[in-house]
Protein backbone atom coordinates (compact mmCIF):
# COMPACT_ATOMS: atom_id res chain seq x y z
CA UNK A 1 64.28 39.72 -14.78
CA UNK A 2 60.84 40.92 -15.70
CA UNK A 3 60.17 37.75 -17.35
CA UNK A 4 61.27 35.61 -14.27
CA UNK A 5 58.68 38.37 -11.98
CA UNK A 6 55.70 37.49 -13.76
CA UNK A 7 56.48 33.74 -14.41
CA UNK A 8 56.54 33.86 -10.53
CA UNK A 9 53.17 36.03 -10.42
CA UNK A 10 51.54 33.29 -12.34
CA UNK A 11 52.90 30.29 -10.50
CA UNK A 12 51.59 32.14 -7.34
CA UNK A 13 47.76 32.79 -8.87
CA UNK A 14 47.74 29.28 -10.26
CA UNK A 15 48.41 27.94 -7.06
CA UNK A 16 45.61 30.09 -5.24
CA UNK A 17 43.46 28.85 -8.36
CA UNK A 18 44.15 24.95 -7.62
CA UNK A 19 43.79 25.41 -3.49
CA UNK A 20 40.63 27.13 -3.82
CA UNK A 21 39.38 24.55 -6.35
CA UNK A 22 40.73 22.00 -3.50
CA UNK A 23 38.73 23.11 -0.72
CA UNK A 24 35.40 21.17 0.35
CA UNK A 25 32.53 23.31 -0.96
CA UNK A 26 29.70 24.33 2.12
CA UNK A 27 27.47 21.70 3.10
CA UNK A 28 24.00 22.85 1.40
CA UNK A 29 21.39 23.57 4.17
CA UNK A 30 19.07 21.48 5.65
CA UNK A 31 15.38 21.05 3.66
CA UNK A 32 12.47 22.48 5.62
CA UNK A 33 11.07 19.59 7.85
CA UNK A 34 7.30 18.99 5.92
CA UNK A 35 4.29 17.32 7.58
CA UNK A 36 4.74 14.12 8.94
CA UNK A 37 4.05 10.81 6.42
CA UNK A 38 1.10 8.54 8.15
CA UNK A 39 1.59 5.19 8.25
CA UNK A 40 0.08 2.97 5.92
CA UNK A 41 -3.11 1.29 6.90
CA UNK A 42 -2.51 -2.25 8.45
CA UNK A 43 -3.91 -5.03 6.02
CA UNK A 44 -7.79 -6.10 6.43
CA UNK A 45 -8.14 -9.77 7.84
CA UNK A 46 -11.06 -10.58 5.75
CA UNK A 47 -12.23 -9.02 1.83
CA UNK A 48 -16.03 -9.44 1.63
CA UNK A 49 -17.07 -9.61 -1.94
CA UNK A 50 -18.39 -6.65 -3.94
CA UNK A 51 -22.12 -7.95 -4.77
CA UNK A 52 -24.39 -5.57 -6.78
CA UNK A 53 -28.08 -6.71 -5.98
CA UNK A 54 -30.93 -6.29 -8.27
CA UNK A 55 -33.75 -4.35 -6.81
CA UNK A 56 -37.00 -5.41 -7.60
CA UNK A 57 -36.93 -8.68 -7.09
CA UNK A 58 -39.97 -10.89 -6.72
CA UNK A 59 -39.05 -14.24 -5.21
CA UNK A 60 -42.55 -16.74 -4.60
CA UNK A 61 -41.98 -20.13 -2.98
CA UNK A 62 -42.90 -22.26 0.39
CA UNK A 63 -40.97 -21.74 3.95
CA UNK A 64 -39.07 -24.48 4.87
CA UNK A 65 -37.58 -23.40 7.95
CA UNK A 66 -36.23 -19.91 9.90
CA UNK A 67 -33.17 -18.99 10.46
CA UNK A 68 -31.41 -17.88 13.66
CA UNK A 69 -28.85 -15.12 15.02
CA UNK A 70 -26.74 -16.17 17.76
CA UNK A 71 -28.85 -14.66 20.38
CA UNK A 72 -32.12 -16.90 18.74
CA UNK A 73 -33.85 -13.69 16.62
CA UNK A 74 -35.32 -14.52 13.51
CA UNK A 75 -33.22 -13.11 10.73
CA UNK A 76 -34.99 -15.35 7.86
CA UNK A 77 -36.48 -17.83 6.00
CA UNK A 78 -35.24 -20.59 3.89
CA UNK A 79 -37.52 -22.04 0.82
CA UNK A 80 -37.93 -25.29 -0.31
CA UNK A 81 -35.75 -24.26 -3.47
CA UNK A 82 -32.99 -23.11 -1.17
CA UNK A 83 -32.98 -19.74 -2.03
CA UNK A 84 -31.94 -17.80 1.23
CA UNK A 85 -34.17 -14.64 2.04
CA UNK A 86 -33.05 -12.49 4.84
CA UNK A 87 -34.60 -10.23 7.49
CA UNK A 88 -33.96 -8.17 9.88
CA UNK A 89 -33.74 -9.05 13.10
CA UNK A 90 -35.74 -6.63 14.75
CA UNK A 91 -38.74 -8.06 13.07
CA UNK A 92 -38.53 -11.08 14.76
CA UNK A 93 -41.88 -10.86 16.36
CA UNK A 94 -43.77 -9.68 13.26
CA UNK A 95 -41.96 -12.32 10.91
CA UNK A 96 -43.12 -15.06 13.91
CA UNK A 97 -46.74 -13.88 13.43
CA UNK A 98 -47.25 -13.64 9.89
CA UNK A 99 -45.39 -16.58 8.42
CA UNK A 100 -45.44 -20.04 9.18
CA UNK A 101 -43.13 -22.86 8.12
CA UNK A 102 -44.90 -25.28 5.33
CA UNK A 103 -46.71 -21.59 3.62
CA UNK A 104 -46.36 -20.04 0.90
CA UNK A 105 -44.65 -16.42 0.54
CA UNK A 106 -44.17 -13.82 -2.05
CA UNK A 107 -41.29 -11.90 -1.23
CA UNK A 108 -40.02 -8.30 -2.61
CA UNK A 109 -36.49 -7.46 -2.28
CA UNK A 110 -32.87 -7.28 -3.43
CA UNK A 111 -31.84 -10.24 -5.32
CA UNK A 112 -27.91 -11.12 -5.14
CA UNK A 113 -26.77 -11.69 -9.14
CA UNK A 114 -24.24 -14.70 -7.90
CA UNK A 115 -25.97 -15.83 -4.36
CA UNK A 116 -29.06 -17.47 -3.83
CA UNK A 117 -29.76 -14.65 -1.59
CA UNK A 118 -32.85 -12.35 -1.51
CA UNK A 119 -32.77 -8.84 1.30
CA UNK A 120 -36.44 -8.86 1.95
CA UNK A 121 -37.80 -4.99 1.60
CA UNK A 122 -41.09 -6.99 2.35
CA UNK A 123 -42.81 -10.65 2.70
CA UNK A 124 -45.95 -11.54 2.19
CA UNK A 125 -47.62 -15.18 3.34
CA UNK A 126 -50.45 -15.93 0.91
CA UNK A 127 -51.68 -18.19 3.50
CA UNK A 128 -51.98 -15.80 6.51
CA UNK A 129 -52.25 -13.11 3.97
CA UNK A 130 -49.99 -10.76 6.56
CA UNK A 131 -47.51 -9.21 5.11
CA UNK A 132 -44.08 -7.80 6.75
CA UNK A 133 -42.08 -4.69 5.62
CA UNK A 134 -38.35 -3.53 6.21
CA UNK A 135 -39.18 0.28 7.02
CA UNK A 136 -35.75 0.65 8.08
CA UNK A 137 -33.65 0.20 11.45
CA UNK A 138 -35.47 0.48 14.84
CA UNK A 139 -34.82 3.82 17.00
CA UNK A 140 -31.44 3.65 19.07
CA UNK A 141 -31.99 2.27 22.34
CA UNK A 142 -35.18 -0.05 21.15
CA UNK A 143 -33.53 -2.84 21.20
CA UNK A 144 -31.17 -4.72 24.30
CA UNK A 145 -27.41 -4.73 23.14
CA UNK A 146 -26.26 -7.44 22.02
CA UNK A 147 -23.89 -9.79 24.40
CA UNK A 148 -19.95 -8.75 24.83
CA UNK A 149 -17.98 -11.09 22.64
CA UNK A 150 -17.34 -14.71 23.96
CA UNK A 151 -20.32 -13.90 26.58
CA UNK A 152 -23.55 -16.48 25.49
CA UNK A 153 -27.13 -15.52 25.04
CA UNK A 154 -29.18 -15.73 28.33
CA UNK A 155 -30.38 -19.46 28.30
CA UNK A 156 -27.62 -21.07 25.93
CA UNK A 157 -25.64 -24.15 26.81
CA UNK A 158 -22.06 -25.45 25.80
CA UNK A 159 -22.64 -27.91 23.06
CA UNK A 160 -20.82 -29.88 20.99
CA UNK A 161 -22.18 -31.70 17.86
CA UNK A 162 -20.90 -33.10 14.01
CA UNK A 163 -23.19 -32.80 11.06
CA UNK A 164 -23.29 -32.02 7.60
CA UNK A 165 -23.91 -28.42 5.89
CA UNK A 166 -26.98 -28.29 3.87
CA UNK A 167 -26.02 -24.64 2.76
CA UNK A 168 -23.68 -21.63 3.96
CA UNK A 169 -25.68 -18.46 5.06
CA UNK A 170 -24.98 -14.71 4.59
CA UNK A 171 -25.42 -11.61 5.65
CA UNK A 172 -27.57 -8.74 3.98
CA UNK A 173 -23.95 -7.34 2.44
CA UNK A 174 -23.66 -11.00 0.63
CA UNK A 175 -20.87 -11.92 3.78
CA UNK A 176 -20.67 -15.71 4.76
CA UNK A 177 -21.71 -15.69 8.36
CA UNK A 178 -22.57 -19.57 8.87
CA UNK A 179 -24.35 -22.71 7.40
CA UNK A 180 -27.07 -24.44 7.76
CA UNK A 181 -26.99 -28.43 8.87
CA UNK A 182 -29.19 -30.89 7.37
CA UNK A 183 -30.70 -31.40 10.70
CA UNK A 184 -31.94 -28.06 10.61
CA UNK A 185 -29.57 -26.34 13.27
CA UNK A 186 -28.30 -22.97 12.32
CA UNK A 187 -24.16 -22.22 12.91
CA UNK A 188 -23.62 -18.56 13.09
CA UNK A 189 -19.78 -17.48 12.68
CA UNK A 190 -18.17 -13.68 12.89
CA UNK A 191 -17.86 -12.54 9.52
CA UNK A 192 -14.11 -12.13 9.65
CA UNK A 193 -13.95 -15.86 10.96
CA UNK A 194 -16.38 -16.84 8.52
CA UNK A 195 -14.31 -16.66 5.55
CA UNK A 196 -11.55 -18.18 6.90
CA UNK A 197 -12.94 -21.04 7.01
CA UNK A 198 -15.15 -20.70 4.67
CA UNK A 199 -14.28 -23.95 3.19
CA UNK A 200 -15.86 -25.37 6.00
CA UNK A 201 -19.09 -24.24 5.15
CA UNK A 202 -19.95 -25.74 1.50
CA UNK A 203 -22.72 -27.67 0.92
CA UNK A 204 -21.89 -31.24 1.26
CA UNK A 205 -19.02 -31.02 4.13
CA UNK A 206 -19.06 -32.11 7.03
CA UNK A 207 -18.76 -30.09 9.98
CA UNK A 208 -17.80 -30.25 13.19
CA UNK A 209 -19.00 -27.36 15.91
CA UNK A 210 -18.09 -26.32 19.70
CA UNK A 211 -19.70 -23.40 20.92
CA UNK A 212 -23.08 -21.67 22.74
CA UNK A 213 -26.05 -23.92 21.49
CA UNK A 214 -29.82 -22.11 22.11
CA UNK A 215 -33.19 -24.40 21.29
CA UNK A 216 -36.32 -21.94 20.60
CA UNK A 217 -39.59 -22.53 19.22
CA UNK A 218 -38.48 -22.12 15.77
CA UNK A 219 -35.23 -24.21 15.86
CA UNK A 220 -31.62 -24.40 17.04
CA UNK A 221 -28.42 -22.43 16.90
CA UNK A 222 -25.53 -22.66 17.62
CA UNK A 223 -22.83 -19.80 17.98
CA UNK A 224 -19.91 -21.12 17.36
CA UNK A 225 -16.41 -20.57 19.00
CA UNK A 226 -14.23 -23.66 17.41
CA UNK A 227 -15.32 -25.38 14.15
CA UNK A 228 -13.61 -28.06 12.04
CA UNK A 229 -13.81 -31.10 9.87
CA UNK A 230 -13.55 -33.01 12.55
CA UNK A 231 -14.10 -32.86 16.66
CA UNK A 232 -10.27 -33.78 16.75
CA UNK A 233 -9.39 -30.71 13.90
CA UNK A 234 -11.55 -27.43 15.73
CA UNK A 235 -9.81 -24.31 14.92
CA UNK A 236 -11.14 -21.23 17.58
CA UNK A 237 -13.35 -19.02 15.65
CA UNK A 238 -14.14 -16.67 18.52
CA UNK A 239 -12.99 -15.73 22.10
CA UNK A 240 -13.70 -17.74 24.67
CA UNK A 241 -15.96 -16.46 27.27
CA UNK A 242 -15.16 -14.61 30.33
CA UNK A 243 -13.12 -16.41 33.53
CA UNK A 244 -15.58 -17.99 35.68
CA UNK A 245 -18.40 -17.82 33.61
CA UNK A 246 -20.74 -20.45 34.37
CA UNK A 247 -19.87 -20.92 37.57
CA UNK A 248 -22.10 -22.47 40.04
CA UNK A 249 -23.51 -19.73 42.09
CA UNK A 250 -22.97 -20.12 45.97
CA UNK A 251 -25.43 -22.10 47.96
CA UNK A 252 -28.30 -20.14 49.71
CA UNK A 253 -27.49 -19.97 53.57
CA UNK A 254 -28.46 -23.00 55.28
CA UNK A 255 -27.92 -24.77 52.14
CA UNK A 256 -25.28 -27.77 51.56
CA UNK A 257 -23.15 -26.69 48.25
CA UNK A 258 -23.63 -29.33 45.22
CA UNK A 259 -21.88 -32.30 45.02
């Protein structure tokens, strides 16, 4: 009997054993909520190139033509050698007055190791014997803003011409931002635009341009909104300009309206 009681004890406790073993254990609590995860940044559209310039540069050689921004500011000279040397635009006026196309100028600056590109600190025309120095950006408000995007310079025309590039131009950072033709017309392009077609802009290729053309005294630019290899290939490099731009205005009273 006593052996029969405590085989039933232990059947009892295993069986407590195995259905406490069986049940599901407590769901483990919740982690802390942390600080939200920021999304990663959206991919650039364009990767200008790293390019380290040497400083102290001394570039000599004879002015072959100015070059143009889109709104028709100086931002340049090219030299007979086609080395590229770049300005600031806000010097316009003294670059106009101390340098003349045909002289020769000795130019201190930044020289870029893989471009034939030199940023001007200062140029000197050994004809005129002025000289012109980058002392740094004009004071805010100086200067007019530059036109909304797609919206021309005051005086420019819709254009539409084929050539072939001489050379592409760049910015002070080294960015692509155009080409020159060999009939002297300068093509200015957004940077981001720029280099994705920067194909289009090798020496050599031929070109074909729709955009906002401007004629001044010391040449023509265009800034372009379609370019391609050919009139009948133009991919849109920039927006368009604003509805009803261009419009005729309305006659004066008394006036018939154009025809």
């Amino acid at each position: 009997m006593t052996v029969t009681k405590l085989s039933l004890a232990a059947f009892v406790l295993s069986a407590s054993v195995v259905g406490a073993l069986a049940q599901p254990a407590p769901p483990s609590p919740a982690p802390a909520p942390g600080p939200a995860q920021a999304p990663p940044p959206p991919p650039r559209a364009f990767a200008p190139p790293a390019v380290a310039f040497n400083p102290s540069a001394e570039t000599r050689g004879t002015v072959q033509r100015f070059t143009l921004t889109p709104i028709g500011e100086l931002d340049g000279v090219i030299l007979s050698d086609g080395t590229e040397i770049h300005v600031p635009p806000h010097l316009t006026m003294q670059l106009a007055g101390a340098v003349r196309i045909g002289d020769m100028v000795t130019v201190q600056g930044y020289r870029s190791p893989s471009l034939s590109l030199v940023v001007a600190t200062s140029i000197t025309d050994t004809n005129t014997g002025q000289t012109v120095v980058d002392a740094g950006p004009p004071p805010p408000g100086s200067r007019p803003p530059p036109p909304p995007p797609g919206m021309p310079a005051p005086g420019a025309q819709q254009v539409s011409l084929q050539g072939k590039v001489q050379r592409p131009l760049y910015g002070p950072a080294g960015d692509i931002n155009g080409a020159l033709l060999d009939d002297g017309t300068t093509v200015r392009l957004p940077p981001p635009s720029a280099w994705q077609v920067a194909s289009l802009l090798n020496a050599g290729q031929v070109l074909a341009v729709q955009g906002w053309g401007l004629t001044t005294a010391y040449g023509r630019v265009i800034d372009a909104q379609s370019v391609g290899p050919s009139a009948g290939q133009l991919t849109q490099v920039a927006p368009p300009a604003p509805p009803g731009w261009g419009a005729a205005p309305p006659p004066a009273p008394g006036q018939a309206p154009p025809r």
